[in-house]
Amino acid sequence: MIIVFPMRLCRSGTTSTYRKRRWLPIPCSHYTTNTMDATIIKTGFHPNTSRSNFQLKDLVANGQLAQAHQLFDQMRHRNTYSFYTLISGYVNSGNLARARALFDDMPVRTEVSWTILIGGYSKHNQPVGAFKLYAEMCRWGTPPDDVTFTTLFSCCNETLMTKTITQVHSHVIKLGFNYTLKVCNSLLDAYCKTGTLELANRVFIEMLTRDSVTFNTMITGYSNKGLNNQAINLFIEMQNSGMIPSEYTFAAVICATMGLNDFPLGLQFHTLVIKSNFIWNIFVSNSFLDFYSKNDSIDNAKQLFDEMTLLDCVSYNVIITGFAWAGRLKESLNLFHELQLTSFDRKQFPFATMLSLAANETNLKMGRQIHAQILVTEANSDIQVSNALVDMYARCDRFEEANVIFSSLLNKNSVPWTAIISAYVQKGFYNEALDVFKQMLESHVYGDHATFASTLRASSNLTSLSLGKQLHSCMITSGCISNVFCGSSLLDMYAKCGYIKDAIQVFDEMPLRNIVSWNTMLTAYAQIGDGEATIRTFNELVNSGVKPDSVSFLEVLTGCSHSGLVDEGLAYFKSMTQIVVKREHYASIVDLLCRCGRFHEAEKIMHEMPFDPDEIMLTSVLRACRIYKNQDFAKRMADALFNMEVLRDAGAYITMSSIYAEAGQWEDVSKVKMAMKNRGVKKLPAYSWVEVNHEVHVFSANDRIHPRIGEIWEKIDVLGRKMEEEGYKADTSVIVQNVNEDVKLESLKYHSERLAIAFALISTPEGSRIVVMKNLRACVDCHSAIKVISKIVGRDIVVRDSSRFHHFRDGCCSCGDYW
């Protein structure tokens, strides 16, 4: 028997002639009687179909889908391979609609065709579509194979419902694929990606055979979920079982080590990687670069970077970002310039990091230069880069340009919205930030923990409790309430709104606390002047294993200062051996000593500290001098203040004027006022505000424009008569004008905080709490007056001025008159 293959026609040269090629007969001894051409079996028995399928495959491989589809339409005899080829082409190009249309036209659908289309949805990150297609496959009665399951599970992510995976898991068991290693590994990966580690662990335990992929998947799952100790223990189990770790194993373990913040353990793994000869692997080396960068060991990271025999764009991205995080701008820029000289894909450059540097430095020129490079490389198609552009322009006060880029974004998730909200908050435009947040919700975009943290900051600074409570509710609904940063921001909001009990409750209910949440609680106690609670919380922080930072010490010093705990404050100040003592720490300890009248000790510290006293420190000393009537020390401090090139505000001049006024030295008062005028320093107008029925009402001293000002003044007159009955006498020494006593008394009656309290009294139910905010420090007379008012009306009155909180109840203040 002789098999004669079809004659092949070949084009010769540029002519249109063809020449014949003779094929030699092949003896039948080379074939069995059942042997056929493998290609014909694969592509169909019709020779024309076989040739067309080859042409179809070439067109698809070259991306010529339109021509491929035209050829497909012209084929008289198509087979499943024809459909597979064209469907795969559309799947790879991302045109799932055309792929699905072709699939629907197939006369016979095999498990292969279903799997190809499922793979398309998986490849293009459409897990819901993939699982819906699988359900349809089951309804058609087509049994899946192992490839179908591995393809389906590969598309799982955190957005997918666990119930969906467990239903498919039951099919795996029913069809007997629960003993197939690659299916079990894929199922394990699916559970890990959706965060269902309990089910993943169950699958892991029940697996009869495991390989390195199994362990890698489980270690990565633990690491991503923050269960870092479990990840390390599983790695040890893998080692003990004799399995050889791969580069993916080490990358996952290094990630777990970073989560544990265990630098010595990371060094041990580095040694193990060197011994295992994996240090040459760029994937592992990049992981260690990231490890050193995130553990404040950027110099070690740079040393590793210099020793790496192979670098890629990721290596540069990590080291550039590491220097940026370390605040070493020059090195970061130099490495970025070095990266620009390489042949790596410019679209993969760390443009987002460089834009963040420009934003942090508010360097608009640098930001625009980076923007120009982004446009040239078309890297603005990367959503992360576009979001960073929005953030850079917003933080550089170019909100119009930020909004132009923001408007051009096709898919606006919470990140660009949050960037604009955060920028407004940082610039102090709190109302604008809240307006953007409302627009975001109206656009049906729901915030993440960063969004809520920024918006809560706006609410805190506006002291809008009603808005803060609404955000609290939104956080619970969205599941962000367990996030440590959201919890810290919520705690800060309640504390700044004067609701310390709610702040404490939030703190107690936090499932996880970091240094930010501890410091926020310390600040809350320090601002209300509860020194003992501040010290107690600081000790709890130390005992919790969290290392206190410079902010922690600053707040405990502030708490001691606001409570007169001198010995305790000095002890904490002296214990700061492992902390860099900053200017604000010295300011706090000087304030503590001066508040207690220990001026000589304060002056000694001021001489010994490594920098000159600043405006804040000297102003606080002046206030203490006024309380203790230490005019000599006050004059020296005032001279140092008035000789400064720049002064923030008129606080020092006002305090010195008050010192002279209380001593009856009106000529000196006039001199201070003249010096103030000559220097162009203006006194900030005092104003207070109170929230009533979800609306903030602002009052200035002697306000006459509020719609209910007549009722407010009437209420103040009624209160004034009752206050006199309680023995209240106005302290007119706080008035620095040389006017008669009646004018001074009339002026005191209508200070802004008293107007705000009177308005709250006539606008809120009896017995309800009143919270008033003031932009400047409350005067001594208002402090005395509000104590008496709280007793008369039987209400809790909270006043937050620029220095601290005062909680008034039954004629007493939480500060104990020590402020």
Coordinates of N, CA and C in Angstrom, one line a residue, residues 693-792:
N693 N -28.8 71.7 65.2 CA -29.6 71.1 64.1 C -28.9 71.0 62.8
H694 N -27.7 70.4 62.9 CA -26.8 70.1 61.7 C -26.3 71.3 61.0
E695 N -26.4 72.5 61.6 CA -26.0 73.7 61.0 C -25.0 74.4 61.9
V696 N -23.9 74.9 61.4 CA -22.9 75.6 62.2 C -23.2 77.1 62.2
H697 N -23.3 77.7 63.4 CA -23.5 79.1 63.5 C -22.2 79.8 64.1
V698 N -21.8 80.8 63.4 CA -20.5 81.5 63.8 C -20.8 82.9 64.4
F699 N -20.1 83.2 65.5 CA -20.3 84.5 66.2 C -19.0 85.2 66.3
S700 N -19.0 86.5 66.2 CA -17.8 87.3 66.5 C -18.2 88.1 67.7
A701 N -17.2 88.7 68.4 CA -17.5 89.6 69.5 C -18.4 90.7 69.2
N702 N -19.4 91.0 70.0 CA -20.3 92.1 69.8 C -21.1 91.9 68.5
D703 N -21.4 90.6 68.2 CA -22.1 90.3 66.9 C -23.5 90.9 66.9
R704 N -23.8 91.5 65.7 CA -25.1 92.1 65.6 C -25.9 91.6 64.3
I705 N -25.3 90.6 63.6 CA -25.9 90.3 62.3 C -26.6 88.9 62.4
H706 N -26.5 88.2 63.4 CA -27.2 86.9 63.5 C -28.7 87.1 63.5
P707 N -29.5 86.3 62.7 CA -30.9 86.5 62.6 C -31.6 86.6 64.0
R708 N -31.1 85.9 65.0 CA -31.7 85.8 66.3 C -30.9 86.6 67.4
I709 N -30.2 87.6 66.9 CA -29.3 88.3 67.8 C -30.1 89.0 69.0
G710 N -31.3 89.5 68.7 CA -32.1 90.1 69.8 C -32.4 89.1 70.9
E711 N -32.8 87.9 70.5 CA -33.1 86.8 71.5 C -31.8 86.5 72.3
I712 N -30.7 86.4 71.6 CA -29.4 86.1 72.2 C -29.0 87.1 73.2
W713 N -29.1 88.4 72.9 CA -28.7 89.4 73.8 C -29.6 89.4 75.0
E714 N -30.9 89.1 74.8 CA -31.9 89.1 75.9 C -31.5 87.9 76.8
K715 N -31.1 86.8 76.3 CA -30.7 85.6 77.1 C -29.5 86.0 77.9
I716 N -28.5 86.7 77.3 CA -27.3 87.1 78.0 C -27.6 88.0 79.2
D717 N -28.6 88.9 79.0 CA -29.0 89.8 80.1 C -29.6 89.0 81.2
V718 N -30.4 88.0 80.9 CA -31.1 87.2 81.9 C -30.0 86.4 82.7
L719 N -29.1 85.9 81.9 CA -28.0 85.1 82.5 C -27.1 86.0 83.4
G720 N -26.9 87.2 83.0 CA -26.1 88.2 83.7 C -26.7 88.5 85.1
R721 N -28.0 88.6 85.2 CA -28.6 88.9 86.5 C -28.5 87.7 87.4
K722 N -28.7 86.5 86.8 CA -28.6 85.3 87.7 C -27.2 85.0 88.1
M723 N -26.2 85.4 87.2 CA -24.8 85.2 87.6 C -24.4 86.1 88.7
E724 N -24.9 87.3 88.7 CA -24.6 88.2 89.9 C -25.2 87.7 91.2
E725 N -26.4 87.0 91.1 CA -27.0 86.4 92.3 C -26.1 85.3 92.8
E726 N -25.4 84.6 91.9 CA -24.5 83.5 92.3 C -23.1 84.1 92.8
G727 N -23.0 85.4 92.8 CA -21.7 86.0 93.3 C -20.7 86.2 92.2
Y728 N -21.0 86.1 90.9 CA -20.1 86.4 89.9 C -19.7 87.8 89.8
K729 N -18.4 88.1 89.7 CA -17.9 89.5 89.4 C -17.0 89.5 88.3
A730 N -17.2 90.4 87.3 CA -16.4 90.4 86.1 C -15.0 90.8 86.4
D731 N -14.1 90.2 85.7 CA -12.6 90.5 85.8 C -12.3 91.4 84.6
T732 N -12.3 92.7 84.8 CA -12.1 93.6 83.7 C -10.6 93.8 83.4
S733 N -9.7 93.1 84.1 CA -8.3 93.3 83.8 C -7.9 92.7 82.5
V734 N -8.8 91.9 81.9 CA -8.5 91.3 80.6 C -8.6 92.3 79.5
I735 N -9.3 93.4 79.8 CA -9.5 94.5 78.7 C -8.3 95.4 78.7
V736 N -7.6 95.4 77.6 CA -6.3 96.2 77.6 C -6.6 97.7 77.1
Q737 N -7.8 98.1 76.9 CA -8.1 99.5 76.5 C -8.2 100.3 77.8
N738 N -7.7 101.5 77.7 CA -7.8 102.4 78.8 C -9.1 103.2 78.8
V739 N -10.2 102.4 79.1 CA -11.6 103.0 79.1 C -12.2 102.8 80.4
N740 N -13.4 103.4 80.6 CA -14.0 103.4 82.0 C -14.6 102.0 82.2
E741 N -14.9 101.7 83.5 CA -15.3 100.3 83.9 C -16.5 99.9 83.2
D742 N -17.5 100.7 83.0 CA -18.8 100.3 82.4 C -18.6 99.8 81.0
V743 N -17.7 100.5 80.3 CA -17.4 100.1 78.9 C -16.8 98.7 78.9
K744 N -15.9 98.5 79.8 CA -15.2 97.2 79.9 C -16.3 96.1 80.2
L745 N -17.1 96.3 81.2 CA -18.2 95.4 81.6 C -19.1 95.0 80.4
E746 N -19.5 96.0 79.6 CA -20.3 95.8 78.5 C -19.6 95.0 77.4
S747 N -18.3 95.3 77.2 CA -17.6 94.5 76.2 C -17.4 93.0 76.6
L748 N -17.2 92.8 77.9 CA -17.1 91.4 78.3 C -18.4 90.5 78.1
K749 N -19.5 91.2 78.2 CA -20.8 90.5 78.1 C -21.0 89.8 76.8
Y750 N -20.4 90.4 75.7 CA -20.7 90.0 74.4 C -19.5 89.4 73.7
H751 N -18.6 88.7 74.5 CA -17.6 87.9 73.8 C -18.2 86.8 73.0
S752 N -17.5 86.4 72.0 CA -18.0 85.4 71.0 C -18.5 84.1 71.6
E753 N -17.8 83.6 72.6 CA -18.2 82.3 73.1 C -19.4 82.4 74.0
R754 N -19.6 83.6 74.6 CA -20.9 83.7 75.4 C -22.1 83.9 74.4
L755 N -21.9 84.5 73.3 CA -23.0 84.6 72.3 C -23.3 83.2 71.8
A756 N -22.3 82.4 71.5 CA -22.6 81.0 71.0 C -23.3 80.2 72.0
I757 N -22.9 80.3 73.3 CA -23.6 79.6 74.4 C -25.0 80.0 74.5
A758 N -25.2 81.3 74.5 CA -26.6 81.9 74.7 C -27.5 81.4 73.5
F759 N -26.9 81.3 72.3 CA -27.7 80.9 71.2 C -28.1 79.4 71.3
A760 N -27.1 78.6 71.8 CA -27.3 77.2 72.0 C -28.4 77.0 73.1
L761 N -28.4 77.8 74.1 CA -29.4 77.6 75.2 C -30.8 77.9 74.7
I762 N -31.0 78.8 73.8 CA -32.4 79.1 73.3 C -32.8 78.2 72.1
S763 N -31.8 77.4 71.6 CA -32.1 76.6 70.4 C -32.1 75.1 70.6
T764 N -31.7 74.7 71.8 CA -31.6 73.2 72.0 C -32.4 72.8 73.3
P765 N -32.7 71.5 73.4 CA -33.5 71.1 74.5 C -32.8 71.3 75.8
E766 N -33.6 71.5 76.8 CA -33.0 71.6 78.2 C -32.3 70.4 78.6
G767 N -31.1 70.5 79.2 CA -30.4 69.4 79.7 C -29.4 68.8 78.7
S768 N -29.5 69.2 77.4 CA -28.6 68.7 76.4 C -27.3 69.4 76.5
R769 N -26.3 68.7 76.0 CA -24.9 69.2 76.0 C -24.7 70.3 75.0
I770 N -23.8 71.3 75.3 CA -23.4 72.4 74.4 C -21.9 72.3 74.2
V771 N -21.6 72.3 72.9 CA -20.2 72.2 72.5 C -19.9 73.5 71.7
V772 N -18.9 74.3 72.1 CA -18.6 75.5 71.5 C -17.1 75.5 71.1
M773 N -16.7 76.0 69.9 CA -15.4 76.1 69.5 C -14.9 77.5 69.4
K774 N -13.7 77.8 69.7 CA -13.2 79.2 69.5 C -11.8 79.1 68.9
N775 N -11.5 80.1 68.0 CA -10.3 80.1 67.3 C -9.1 80.6 68.1
L776 N -9.4 81.4 69.2 CA -8.3 81.9 70.0 C -8.5 81.4 71.5
R777 N -7.5 81.7 72.3 CA -7.7 81.3 73.7 C -8.8 82.0 74.4
A778 N -9.6 81.4 75.2 CA -10.6 82.0 76.0 C -10.0 82.9 77.1
C779 N -10.6 84.0 77.4 CA -10.0 84.9 78.4 C -10.4 84.4 79.8
V780 N -9.7 84.9 80.8 CA -10.0 84.5 82.2 C -11.4 84.8 82.6
D781 N -11.9 85.9 82.3 CA -13.3 86.3 82.7 C -14.3 85.4 82.1
C782 N -14.2 85.0 80.8 CA -15.1 84.1 80.1 C -15.1 82.8 80.8
H783 N -13.9 82.3 81.2 CA -13.7 81.0 81.8 C -14.5 81.0 83.1
S784 N -14.4 82.1 83.9 CA -15.1 82.2 85.2 C -16.6 82.3 84.9
A785 N -17.0 83.1 83.9 CA -18.4 83.2 83.6 C -19.1 81.9 83.2
I786 N -18.4 81.1 82.3 CA -19.0 79.9 81.8 C -19.2 78.9 83.0
K787 N -18.2 78.9 83.9 CA -18.4 78.0 85.1 C -19.7 78.3 85.8
V788 N -20.0 79.6 86.0 CA -21.2 80.0 86.7 C -22.5 79.6 85.8
I789 N -22.4 79.9 84.5 CA -23.5 79.6 83.6 C -23.8 78.1 83.7
S790 N -22.8 77.2 83.7 CA -23.1 75.8 83.7 C -23.9 75.4 84.9
K791 N -23.6 76.1 86.0 CA -24.3 75.8 87.3 C -25.8 76.3 87.2
I792 N -26.0 77.5 86.6 CA -27.3 78.1 86.5 C -28.2 77.3 85.6

